[in-house]
PDB file of C-alpha atoms in Angstrom:
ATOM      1  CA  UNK A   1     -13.131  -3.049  29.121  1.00 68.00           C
ATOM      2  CA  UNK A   2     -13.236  -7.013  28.621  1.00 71.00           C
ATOM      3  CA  UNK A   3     -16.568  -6.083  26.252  1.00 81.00           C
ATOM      4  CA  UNK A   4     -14.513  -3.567  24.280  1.00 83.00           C
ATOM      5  CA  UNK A   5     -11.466  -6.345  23.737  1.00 89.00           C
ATOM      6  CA  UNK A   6     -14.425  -9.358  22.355  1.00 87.00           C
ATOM      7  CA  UNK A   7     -15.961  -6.431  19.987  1.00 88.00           C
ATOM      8  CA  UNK A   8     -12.156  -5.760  18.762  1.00 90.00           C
ATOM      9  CA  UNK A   9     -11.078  -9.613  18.518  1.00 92.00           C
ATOM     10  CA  UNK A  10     -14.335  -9.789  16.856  1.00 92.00           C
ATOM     11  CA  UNK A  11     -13.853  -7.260  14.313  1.00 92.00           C
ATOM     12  CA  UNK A  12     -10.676  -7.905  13.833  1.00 94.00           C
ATOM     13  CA  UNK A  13     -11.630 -11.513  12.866  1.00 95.00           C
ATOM     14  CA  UNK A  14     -14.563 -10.152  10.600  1.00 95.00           C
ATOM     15  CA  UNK A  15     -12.095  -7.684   8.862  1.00 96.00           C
ATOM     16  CA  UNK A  16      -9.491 -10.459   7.780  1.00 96.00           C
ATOM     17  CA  UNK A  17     -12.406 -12.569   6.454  1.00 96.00           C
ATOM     18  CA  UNK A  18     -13.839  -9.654   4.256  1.00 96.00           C
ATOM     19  CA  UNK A  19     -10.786  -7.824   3.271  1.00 97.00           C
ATOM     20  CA  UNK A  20     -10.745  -9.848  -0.182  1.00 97.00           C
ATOM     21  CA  UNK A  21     -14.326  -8.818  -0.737  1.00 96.00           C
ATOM     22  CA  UNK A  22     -13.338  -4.927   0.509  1.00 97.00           C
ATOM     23  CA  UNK A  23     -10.302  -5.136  -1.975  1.00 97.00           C
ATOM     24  CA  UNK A  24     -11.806  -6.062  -5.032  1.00 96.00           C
ATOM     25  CA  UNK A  25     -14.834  -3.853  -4.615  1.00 96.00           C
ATOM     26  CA  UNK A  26     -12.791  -0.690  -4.569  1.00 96.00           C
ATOM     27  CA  UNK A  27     -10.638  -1.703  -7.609  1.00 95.00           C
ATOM     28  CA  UNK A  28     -14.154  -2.038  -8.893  1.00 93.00           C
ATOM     29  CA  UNK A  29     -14.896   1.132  -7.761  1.00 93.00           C
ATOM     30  CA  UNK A  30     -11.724   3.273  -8.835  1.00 92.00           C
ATOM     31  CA  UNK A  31     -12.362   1.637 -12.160  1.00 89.00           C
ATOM     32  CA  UNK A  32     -10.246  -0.997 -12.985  1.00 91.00           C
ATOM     33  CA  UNK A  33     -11.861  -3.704 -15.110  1.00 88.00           C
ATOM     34  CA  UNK A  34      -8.643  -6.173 -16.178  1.00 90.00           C
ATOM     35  CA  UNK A  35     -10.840  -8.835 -17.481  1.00 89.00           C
ATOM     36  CA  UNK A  36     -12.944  -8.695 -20.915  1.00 87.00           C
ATOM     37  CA  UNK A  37     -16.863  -8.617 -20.869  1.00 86.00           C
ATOM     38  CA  UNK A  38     -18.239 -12.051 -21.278  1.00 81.00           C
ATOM     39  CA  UNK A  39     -21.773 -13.227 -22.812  1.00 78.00           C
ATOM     40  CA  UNK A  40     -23.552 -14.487 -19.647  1.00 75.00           C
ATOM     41  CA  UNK A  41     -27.502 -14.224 -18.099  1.00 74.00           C
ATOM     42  CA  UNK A  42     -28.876 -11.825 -15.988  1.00 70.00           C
ATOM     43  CA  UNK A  43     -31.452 -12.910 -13.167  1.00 70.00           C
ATOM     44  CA  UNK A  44     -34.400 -12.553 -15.679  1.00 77.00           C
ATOM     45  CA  UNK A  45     -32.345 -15.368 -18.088  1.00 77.00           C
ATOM     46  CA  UNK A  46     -31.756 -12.948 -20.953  1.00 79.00           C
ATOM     47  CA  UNK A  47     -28.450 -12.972 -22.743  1.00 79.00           C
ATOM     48  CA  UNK A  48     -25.813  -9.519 -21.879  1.00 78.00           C
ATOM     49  CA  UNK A  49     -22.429  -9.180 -21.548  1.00 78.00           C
ATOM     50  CA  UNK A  50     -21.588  -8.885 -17.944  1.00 83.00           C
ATOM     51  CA  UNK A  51     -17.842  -8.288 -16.346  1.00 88.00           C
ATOM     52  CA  UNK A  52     -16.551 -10.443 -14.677  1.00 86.00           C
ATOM     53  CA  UNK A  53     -17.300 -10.722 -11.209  1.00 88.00           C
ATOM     54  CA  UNK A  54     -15.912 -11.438  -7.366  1.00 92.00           C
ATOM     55  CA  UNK A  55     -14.164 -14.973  -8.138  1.00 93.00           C
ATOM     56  CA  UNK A  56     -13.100 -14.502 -11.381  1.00 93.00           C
ATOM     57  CA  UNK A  57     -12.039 -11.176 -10.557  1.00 95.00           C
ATOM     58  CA  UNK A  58     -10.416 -13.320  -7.352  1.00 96.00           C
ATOM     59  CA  UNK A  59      -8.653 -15.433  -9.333  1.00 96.00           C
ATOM     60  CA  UNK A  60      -6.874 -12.611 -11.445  1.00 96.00           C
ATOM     61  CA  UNK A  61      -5.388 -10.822  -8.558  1.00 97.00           C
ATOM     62  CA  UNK A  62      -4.031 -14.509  -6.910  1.00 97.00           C
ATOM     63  CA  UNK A  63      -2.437 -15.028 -10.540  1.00 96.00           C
ATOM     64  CA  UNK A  64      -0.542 -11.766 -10.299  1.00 96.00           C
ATOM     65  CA  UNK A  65       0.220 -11.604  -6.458  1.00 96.00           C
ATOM     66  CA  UNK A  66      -0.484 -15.110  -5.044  1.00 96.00           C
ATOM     67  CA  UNK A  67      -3.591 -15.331  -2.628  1.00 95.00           C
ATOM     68  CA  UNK A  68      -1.427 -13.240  -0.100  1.00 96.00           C
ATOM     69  CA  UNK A  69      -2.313 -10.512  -2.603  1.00 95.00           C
ATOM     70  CA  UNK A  70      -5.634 -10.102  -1.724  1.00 97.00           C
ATOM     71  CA  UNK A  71      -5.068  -8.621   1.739  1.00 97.00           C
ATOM     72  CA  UNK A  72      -2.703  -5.472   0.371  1.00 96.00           C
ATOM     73  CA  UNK A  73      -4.238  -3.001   2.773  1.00 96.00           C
ATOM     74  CA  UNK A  74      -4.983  -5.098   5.520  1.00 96.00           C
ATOM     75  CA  UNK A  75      -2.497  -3.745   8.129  1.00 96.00           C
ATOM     76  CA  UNK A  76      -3.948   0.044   8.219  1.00 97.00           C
ATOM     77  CA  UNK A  77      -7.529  -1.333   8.351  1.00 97.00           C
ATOM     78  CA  UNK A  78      -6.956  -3.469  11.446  1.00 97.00           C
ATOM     79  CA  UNK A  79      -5.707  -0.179  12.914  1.00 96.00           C
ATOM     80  CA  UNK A  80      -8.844   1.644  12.349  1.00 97.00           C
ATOM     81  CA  UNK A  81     -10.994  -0.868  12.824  1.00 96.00           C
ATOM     82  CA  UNK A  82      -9.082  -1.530  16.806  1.00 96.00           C
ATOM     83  CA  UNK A  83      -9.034   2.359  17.404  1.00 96.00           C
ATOM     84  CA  UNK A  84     -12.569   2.960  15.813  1.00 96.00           C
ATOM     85  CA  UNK A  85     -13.948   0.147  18.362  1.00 94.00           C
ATOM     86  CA  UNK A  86     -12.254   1.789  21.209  1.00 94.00           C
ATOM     87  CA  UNK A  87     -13.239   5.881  20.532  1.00 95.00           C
ATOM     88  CA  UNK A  88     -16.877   4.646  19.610  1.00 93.00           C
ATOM     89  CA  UNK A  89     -17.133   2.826  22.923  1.00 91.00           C
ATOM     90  CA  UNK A  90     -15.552   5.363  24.984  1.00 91.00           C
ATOM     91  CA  UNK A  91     -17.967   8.322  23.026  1.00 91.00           C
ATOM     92  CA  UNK A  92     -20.906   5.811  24.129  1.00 87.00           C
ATOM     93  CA  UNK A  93     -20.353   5.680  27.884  1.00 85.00           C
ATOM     94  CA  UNK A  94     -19.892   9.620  28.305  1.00 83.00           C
ATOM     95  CA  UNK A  95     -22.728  10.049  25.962  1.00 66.00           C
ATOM     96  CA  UNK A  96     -25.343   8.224  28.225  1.00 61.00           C
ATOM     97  CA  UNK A  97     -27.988  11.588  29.001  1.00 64.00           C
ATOM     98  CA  UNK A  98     -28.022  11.595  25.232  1.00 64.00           C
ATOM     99  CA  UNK A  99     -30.868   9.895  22.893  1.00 67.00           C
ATOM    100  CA  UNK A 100     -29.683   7.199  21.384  1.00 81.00           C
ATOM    101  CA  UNK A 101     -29.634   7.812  18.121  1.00 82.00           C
ATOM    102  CA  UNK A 102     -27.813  10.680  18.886  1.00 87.00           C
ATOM    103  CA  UNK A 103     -25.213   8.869  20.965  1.00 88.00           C
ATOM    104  CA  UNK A 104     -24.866   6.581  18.381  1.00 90.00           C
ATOM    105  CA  UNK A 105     -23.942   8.995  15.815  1.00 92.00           C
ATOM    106  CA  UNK A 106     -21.672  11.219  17.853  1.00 93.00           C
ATOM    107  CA  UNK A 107     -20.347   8.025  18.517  1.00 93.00           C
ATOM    108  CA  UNK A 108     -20.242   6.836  15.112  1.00 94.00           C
ATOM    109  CA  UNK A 109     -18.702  10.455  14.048  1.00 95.00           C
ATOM    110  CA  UNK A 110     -15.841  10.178  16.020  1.00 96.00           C
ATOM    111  CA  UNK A 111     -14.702   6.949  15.609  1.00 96.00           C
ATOM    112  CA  UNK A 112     -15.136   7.933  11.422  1.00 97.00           C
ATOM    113  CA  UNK A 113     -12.628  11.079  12.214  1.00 97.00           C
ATOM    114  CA  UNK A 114     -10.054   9.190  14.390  1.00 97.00           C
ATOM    115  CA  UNK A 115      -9.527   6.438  11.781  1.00 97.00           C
ATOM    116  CA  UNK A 116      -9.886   8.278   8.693  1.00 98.00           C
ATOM    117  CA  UNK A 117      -6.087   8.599   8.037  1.00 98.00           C
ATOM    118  CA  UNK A 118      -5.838   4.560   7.949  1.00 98.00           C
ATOM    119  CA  UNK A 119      -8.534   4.355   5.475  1.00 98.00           C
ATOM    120  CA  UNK A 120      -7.006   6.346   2.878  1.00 98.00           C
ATOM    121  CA  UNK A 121      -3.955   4.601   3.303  1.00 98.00           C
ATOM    122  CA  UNK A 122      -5.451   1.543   3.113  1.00 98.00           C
ATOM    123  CA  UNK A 123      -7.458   2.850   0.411  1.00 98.00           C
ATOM    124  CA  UNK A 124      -4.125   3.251  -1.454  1.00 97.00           C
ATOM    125  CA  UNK A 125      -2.585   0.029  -0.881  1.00 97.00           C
ATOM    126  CA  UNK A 126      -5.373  -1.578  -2.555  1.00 97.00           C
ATOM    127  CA  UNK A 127      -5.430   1.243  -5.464  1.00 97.00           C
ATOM    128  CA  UNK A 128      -1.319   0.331  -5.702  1.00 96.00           C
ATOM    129  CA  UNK A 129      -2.468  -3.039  -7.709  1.00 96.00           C
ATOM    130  CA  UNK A 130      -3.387  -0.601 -10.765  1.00 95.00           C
ATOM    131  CA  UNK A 131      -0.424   0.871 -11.303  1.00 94.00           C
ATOM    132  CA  UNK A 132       2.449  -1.660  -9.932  1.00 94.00           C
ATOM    133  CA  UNK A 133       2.702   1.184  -7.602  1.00 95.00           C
ATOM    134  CA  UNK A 134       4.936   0.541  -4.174  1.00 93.00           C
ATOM    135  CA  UNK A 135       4.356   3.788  -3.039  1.00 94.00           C
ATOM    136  CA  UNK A 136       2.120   2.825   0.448  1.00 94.00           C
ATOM    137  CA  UNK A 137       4.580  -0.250   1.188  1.00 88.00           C
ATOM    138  CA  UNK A 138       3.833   0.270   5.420  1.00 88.00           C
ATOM    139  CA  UNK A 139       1.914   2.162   8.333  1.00 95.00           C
ATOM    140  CA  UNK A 140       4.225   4.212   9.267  1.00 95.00           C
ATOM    141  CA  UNK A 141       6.073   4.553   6.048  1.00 96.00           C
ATOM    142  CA  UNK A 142       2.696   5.615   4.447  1.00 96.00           C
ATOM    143  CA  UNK A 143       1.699   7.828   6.977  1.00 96.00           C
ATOM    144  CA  UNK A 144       5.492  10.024   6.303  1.00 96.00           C
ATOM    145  CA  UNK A 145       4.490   9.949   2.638  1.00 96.00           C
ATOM    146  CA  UNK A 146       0.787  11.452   2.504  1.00 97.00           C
ATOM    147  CA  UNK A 147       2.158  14.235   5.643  1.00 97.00           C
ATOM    148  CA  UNK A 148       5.263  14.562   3.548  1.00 96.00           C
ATOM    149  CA  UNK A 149       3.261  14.781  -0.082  1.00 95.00           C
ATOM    150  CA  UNK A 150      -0.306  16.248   0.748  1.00 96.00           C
ATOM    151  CA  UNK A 151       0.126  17.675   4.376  1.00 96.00           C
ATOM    152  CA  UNK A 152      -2.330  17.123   7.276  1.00 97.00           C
ATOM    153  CA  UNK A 153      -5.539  17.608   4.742  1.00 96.00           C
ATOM    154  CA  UNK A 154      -4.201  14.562   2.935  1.00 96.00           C
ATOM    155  CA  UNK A 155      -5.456  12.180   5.980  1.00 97.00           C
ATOM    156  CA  UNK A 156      -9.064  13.256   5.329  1.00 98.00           C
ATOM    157  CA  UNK A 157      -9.523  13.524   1.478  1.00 97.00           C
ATOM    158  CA  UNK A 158     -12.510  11.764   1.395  1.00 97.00           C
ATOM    159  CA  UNK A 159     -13.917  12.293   4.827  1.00 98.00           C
ATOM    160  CA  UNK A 160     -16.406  14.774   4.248  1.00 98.00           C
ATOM    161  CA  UNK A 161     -18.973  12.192   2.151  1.00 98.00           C
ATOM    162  CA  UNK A 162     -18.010   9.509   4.669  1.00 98.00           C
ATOM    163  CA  UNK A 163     -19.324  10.956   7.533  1.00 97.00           C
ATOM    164  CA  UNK A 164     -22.522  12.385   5.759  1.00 97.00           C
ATOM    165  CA  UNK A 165     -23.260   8.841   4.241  1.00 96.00           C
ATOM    166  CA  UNK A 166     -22.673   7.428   7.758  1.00 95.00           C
ATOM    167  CA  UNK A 167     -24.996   9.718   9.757  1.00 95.00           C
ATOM    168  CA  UNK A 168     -27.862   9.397   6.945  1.00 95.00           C
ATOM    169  CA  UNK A 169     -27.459   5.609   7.043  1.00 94.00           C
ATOM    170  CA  UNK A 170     -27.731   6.042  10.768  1.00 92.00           C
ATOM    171  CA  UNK A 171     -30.816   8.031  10.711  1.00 92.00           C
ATOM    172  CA  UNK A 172     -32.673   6.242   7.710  1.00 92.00           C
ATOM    173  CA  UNK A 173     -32.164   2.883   9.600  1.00 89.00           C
ATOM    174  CA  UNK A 174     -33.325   3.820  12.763  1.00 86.00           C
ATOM    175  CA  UNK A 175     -36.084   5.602  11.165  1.00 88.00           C
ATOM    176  CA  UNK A 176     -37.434   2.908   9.528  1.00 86.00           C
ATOM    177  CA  UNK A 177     -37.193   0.508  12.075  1.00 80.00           C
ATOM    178  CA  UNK A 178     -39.316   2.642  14.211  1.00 79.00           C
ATOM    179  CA  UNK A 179     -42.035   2.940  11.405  1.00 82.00           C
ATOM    180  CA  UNK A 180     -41.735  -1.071  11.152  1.00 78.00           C
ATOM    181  CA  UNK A 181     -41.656  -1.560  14.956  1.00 74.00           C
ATOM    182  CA  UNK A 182     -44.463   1.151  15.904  1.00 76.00           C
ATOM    183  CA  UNK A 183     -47.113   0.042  13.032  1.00 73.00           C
ATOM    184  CA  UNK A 184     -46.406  -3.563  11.679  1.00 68.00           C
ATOM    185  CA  UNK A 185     -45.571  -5.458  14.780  1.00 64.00           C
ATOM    186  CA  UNK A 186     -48.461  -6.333  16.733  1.00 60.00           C
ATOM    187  CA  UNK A 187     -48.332  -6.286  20.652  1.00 57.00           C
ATOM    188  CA  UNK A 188     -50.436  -9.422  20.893  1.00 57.00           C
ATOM    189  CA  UNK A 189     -47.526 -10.987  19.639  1.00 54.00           C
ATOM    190  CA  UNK A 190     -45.424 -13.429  21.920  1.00 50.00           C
ATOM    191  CA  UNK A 191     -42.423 -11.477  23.082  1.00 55.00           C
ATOM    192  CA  UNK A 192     -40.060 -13.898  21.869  1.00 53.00           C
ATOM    193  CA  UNK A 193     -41.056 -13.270  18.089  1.00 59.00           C
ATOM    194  CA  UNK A 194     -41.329  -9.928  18.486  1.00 61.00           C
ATOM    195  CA  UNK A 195     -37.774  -9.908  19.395  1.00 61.00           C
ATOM    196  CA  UNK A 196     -37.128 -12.109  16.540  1.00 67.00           C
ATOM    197  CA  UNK A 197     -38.698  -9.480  14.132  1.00 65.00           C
ATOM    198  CA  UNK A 198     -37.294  -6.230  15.389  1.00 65.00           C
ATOM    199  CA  UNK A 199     -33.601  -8.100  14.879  1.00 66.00           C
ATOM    200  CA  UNK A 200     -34.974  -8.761  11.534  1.00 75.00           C
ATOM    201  CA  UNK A 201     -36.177  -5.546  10.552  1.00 70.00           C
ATOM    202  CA  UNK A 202     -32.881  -4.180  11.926  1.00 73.00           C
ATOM    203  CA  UNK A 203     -31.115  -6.350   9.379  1.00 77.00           C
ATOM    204  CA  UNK A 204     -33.487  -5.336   6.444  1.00 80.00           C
ATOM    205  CA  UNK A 205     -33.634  -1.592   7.028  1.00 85.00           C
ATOM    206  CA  UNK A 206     -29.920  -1.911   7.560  1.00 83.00           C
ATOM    207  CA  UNK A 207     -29.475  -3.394   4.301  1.00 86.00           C
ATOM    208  CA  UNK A 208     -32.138  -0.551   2.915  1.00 88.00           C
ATOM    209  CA  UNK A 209     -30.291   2.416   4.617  1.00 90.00           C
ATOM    210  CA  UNK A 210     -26.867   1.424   3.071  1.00 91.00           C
ATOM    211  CA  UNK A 211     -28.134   1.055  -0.348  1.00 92.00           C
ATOM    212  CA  UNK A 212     -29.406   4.488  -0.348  1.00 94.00           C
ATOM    213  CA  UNK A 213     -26.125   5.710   1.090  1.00 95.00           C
ATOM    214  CA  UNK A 214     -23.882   3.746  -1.264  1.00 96.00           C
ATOM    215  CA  UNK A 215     -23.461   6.978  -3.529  1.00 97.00           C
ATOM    216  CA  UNK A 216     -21.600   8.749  -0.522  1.00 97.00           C
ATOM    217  CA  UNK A 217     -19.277   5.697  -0.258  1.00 97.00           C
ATOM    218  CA  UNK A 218     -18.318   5.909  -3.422  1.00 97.00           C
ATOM    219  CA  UNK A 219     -17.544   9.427  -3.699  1.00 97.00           C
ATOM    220  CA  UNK A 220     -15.702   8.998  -0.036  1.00 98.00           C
ATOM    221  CA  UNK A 221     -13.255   6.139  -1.478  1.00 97.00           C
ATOM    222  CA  UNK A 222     -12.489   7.508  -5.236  1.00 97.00           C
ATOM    223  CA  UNK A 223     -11.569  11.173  -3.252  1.00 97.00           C
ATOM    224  CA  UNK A 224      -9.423   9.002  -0.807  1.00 97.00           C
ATOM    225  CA  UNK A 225      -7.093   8.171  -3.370  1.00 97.00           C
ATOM    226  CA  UNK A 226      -7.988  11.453  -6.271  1.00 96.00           C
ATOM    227  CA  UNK A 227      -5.021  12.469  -7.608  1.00 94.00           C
ATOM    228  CA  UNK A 228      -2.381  11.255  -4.901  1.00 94.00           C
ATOM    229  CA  UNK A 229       0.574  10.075  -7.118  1.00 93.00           C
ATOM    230  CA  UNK A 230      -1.465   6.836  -7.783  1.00 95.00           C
ATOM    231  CA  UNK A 231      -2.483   5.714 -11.764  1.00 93.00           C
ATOM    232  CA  UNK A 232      -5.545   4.376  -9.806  1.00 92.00           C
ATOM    233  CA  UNK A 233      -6.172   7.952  -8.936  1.00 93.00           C
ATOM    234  CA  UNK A 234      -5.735   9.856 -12.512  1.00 91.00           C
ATOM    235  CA  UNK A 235      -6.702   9.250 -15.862  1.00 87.00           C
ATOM    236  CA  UNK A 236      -7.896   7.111 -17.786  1.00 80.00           C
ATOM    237  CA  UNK A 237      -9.646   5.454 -14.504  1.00 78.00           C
ATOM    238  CA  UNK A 238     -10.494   9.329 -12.489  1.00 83.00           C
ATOM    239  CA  UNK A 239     -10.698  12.662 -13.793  1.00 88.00           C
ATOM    240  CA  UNK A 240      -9.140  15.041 -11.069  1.00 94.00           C
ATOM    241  CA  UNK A 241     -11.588  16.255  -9.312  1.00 96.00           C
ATOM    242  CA  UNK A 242     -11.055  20.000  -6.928  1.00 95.00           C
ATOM    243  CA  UNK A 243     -14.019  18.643  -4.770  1.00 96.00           C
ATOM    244  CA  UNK A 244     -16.159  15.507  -3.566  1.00 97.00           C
ATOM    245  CA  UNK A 245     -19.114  17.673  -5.404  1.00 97.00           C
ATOM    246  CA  UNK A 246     -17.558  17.862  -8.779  1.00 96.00           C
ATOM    247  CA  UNK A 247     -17.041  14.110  -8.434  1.00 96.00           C
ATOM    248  CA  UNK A 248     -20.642  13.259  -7.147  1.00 96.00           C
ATOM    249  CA  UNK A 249     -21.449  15.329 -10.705  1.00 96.00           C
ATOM    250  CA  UNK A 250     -19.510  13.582 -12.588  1.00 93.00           C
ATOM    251  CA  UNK A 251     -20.187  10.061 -11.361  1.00 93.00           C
ATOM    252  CA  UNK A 252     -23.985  11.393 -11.774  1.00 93.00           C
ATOM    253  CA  UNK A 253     -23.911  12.432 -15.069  1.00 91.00           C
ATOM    254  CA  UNK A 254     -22.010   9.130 -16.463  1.00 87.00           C
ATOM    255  CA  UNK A 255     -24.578   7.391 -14.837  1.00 87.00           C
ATOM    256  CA  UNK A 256     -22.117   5.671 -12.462  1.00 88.00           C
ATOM    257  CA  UNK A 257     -23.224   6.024  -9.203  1.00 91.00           C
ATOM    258  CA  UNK A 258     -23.699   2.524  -8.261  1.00 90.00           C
ATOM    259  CA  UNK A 259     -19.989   1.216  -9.417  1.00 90.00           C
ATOM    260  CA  UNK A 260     -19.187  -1.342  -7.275  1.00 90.00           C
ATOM    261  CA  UNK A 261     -22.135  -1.575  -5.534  1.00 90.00           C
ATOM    262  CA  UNK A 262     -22.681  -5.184  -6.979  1.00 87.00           C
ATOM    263  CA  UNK A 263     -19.969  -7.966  -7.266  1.00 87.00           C
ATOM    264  CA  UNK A 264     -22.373 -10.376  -9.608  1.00 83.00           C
ATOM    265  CA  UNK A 265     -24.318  -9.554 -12.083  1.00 76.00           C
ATOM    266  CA  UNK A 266     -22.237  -6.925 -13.269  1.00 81.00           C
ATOM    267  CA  UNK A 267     -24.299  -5.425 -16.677  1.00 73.00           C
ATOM    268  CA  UNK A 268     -21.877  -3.770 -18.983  1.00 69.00           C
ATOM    269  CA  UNK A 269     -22.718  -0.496 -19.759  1.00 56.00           C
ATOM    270  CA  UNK A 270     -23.038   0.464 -23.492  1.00 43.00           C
ATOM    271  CA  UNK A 271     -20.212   2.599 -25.177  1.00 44.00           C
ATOM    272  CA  UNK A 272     -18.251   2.368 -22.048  1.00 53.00           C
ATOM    273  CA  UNK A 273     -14.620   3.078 -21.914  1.00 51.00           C
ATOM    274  CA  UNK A 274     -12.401   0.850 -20.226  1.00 45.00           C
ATOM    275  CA  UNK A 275      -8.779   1.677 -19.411  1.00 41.00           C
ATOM    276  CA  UNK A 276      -7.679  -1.747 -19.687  1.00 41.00           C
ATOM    277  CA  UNK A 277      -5.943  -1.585 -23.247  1.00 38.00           C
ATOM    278  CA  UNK A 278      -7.770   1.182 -24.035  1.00 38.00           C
ATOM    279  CA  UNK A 279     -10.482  -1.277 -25.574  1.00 41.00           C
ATOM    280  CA  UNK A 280     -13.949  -0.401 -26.389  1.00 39.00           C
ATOM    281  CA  UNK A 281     -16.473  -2.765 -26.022  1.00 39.00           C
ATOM    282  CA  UNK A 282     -20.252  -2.857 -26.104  1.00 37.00           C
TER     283      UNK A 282
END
């Protein structure tokens, strides 16, 4: 129990500290580019036009709503994050005949389920910043609007690419840190730095695994807030889509798959259509 209440504090302390970062990557992701390109350098020094990125995009959203504003959402991700750190431990210790990789994504499954509904309600407390919306003004009050609106199904718009990005992630990382542990890591080594590698190959397959994945986070988050009242939700920024699989097409075919993946270095693709004043640029 007392190592359950540190991983909560924990996370709890984590999520305040990256909610700006979580904030302005799904505005990033919905669509929502406020800012104009600007002529910068990408890592190989050659001139583009890039959009904006994290601080300037930072700076835009404490201009409109103060730096308060950049933790719209906050209250409904504390919640899952507290009851996703309590179901995934509890999953764990009943799970212990199980393999661990298999414990760890029943685990990881469960706690996704449980918490769902706050993430599409925190999802759409960000998404609110679009429109002016103050639709999602609460918990609770948020909670009676999506049952009220959208019914029981309106909780887990979204879920279904969620939890298949999260087991793959799962199952690529662990894969590959068994290929890097079993054939790179030589047993002559001191045990001391082989601990010291398998942490880091945890961290770099990690990092590997969710990059591949991204696609399915992507999808998850734009169906979380697809067509729920929201202008972050409808055009010009999404097309209604009936399923996550019309939207994984779409994104695929507009090349867009990786929106939001980056914060810097943001390349501007050509002939894109921004809703921001309805401007082209190129």
């Amino acid at each position: 129990m007392a190592d359950t209440c540190g991983q909560v504090l924990l996370g709890s302390g984590l999520t305040v500290l990256s909610h700006p970062l979580m904030y302005i990557k799904v505005l990033i992701q919905v669509g929502h580019e406020p800012l104009p390109p600007i002529l910068g350098r990408n890592l190989f020094g050659r001139q583009v036009y890039q959009l904006p990125g994290l601080f300037a995009y930072a700076k835009h959203i404490i201009k409109i709503d103060g730096k308060v504003g950049l933790f719209k959402g906050l209250g409904p991700r504390l919640c899952a994050g507290t009851i996703g750190t309590i179901v995934h431990s509890r999953v764990v210790q009943v799970g212990l005949n199980r393999l661990s990789t298999t414990k760890e994504m029943i685990a990881r499954s469960c706690a996704t389920i449980v918490t769902h509904p706050f993430h599409v309600i925190t999802l759409r407390c960000m998404v609110q910043f679009i429109g002016r919306e103050t639709k999602y003004s609460g918990v609770f009050d948020s909670i009676i609007t999506v049952y009220r609106e959208e019914g029981i199904l309106g909780f887990f718009a979204g879920l279904i690419p969620r939890l298949l990005g999260d087991v793959l992630s799962l199952w690529i990382c662990n894969l590959l840190a068994h290929l890097i542990n079993t054939y790179t890591i030589d047993d002559s080594v001191c045990h001391v730095h082989t601990g010291e590698i398998k942490n880091c190959s945890q961290a770099v397959t990690g990092f590997f695994a969710s990059m591949l994945t991204y696609p399915f986070v992507l999808v998850s988050n734009l169906m979380a807030v697809n067509n729920c009242g929201l202008a972050g939700g409808l055009p010009p920024y999404a097309s209604v889509y009936p399923t996550w699989v019309d939207c994984w097409r779409h994104l695929s075919r507009e090349g867009n798959m990786s929106r939001g993946n980056s914060l810097f270095f943001r390349k501007l693709p050509a002939g894109k259509m921004y809703a921001i004043d309805q401007k082209r640029f190129f």
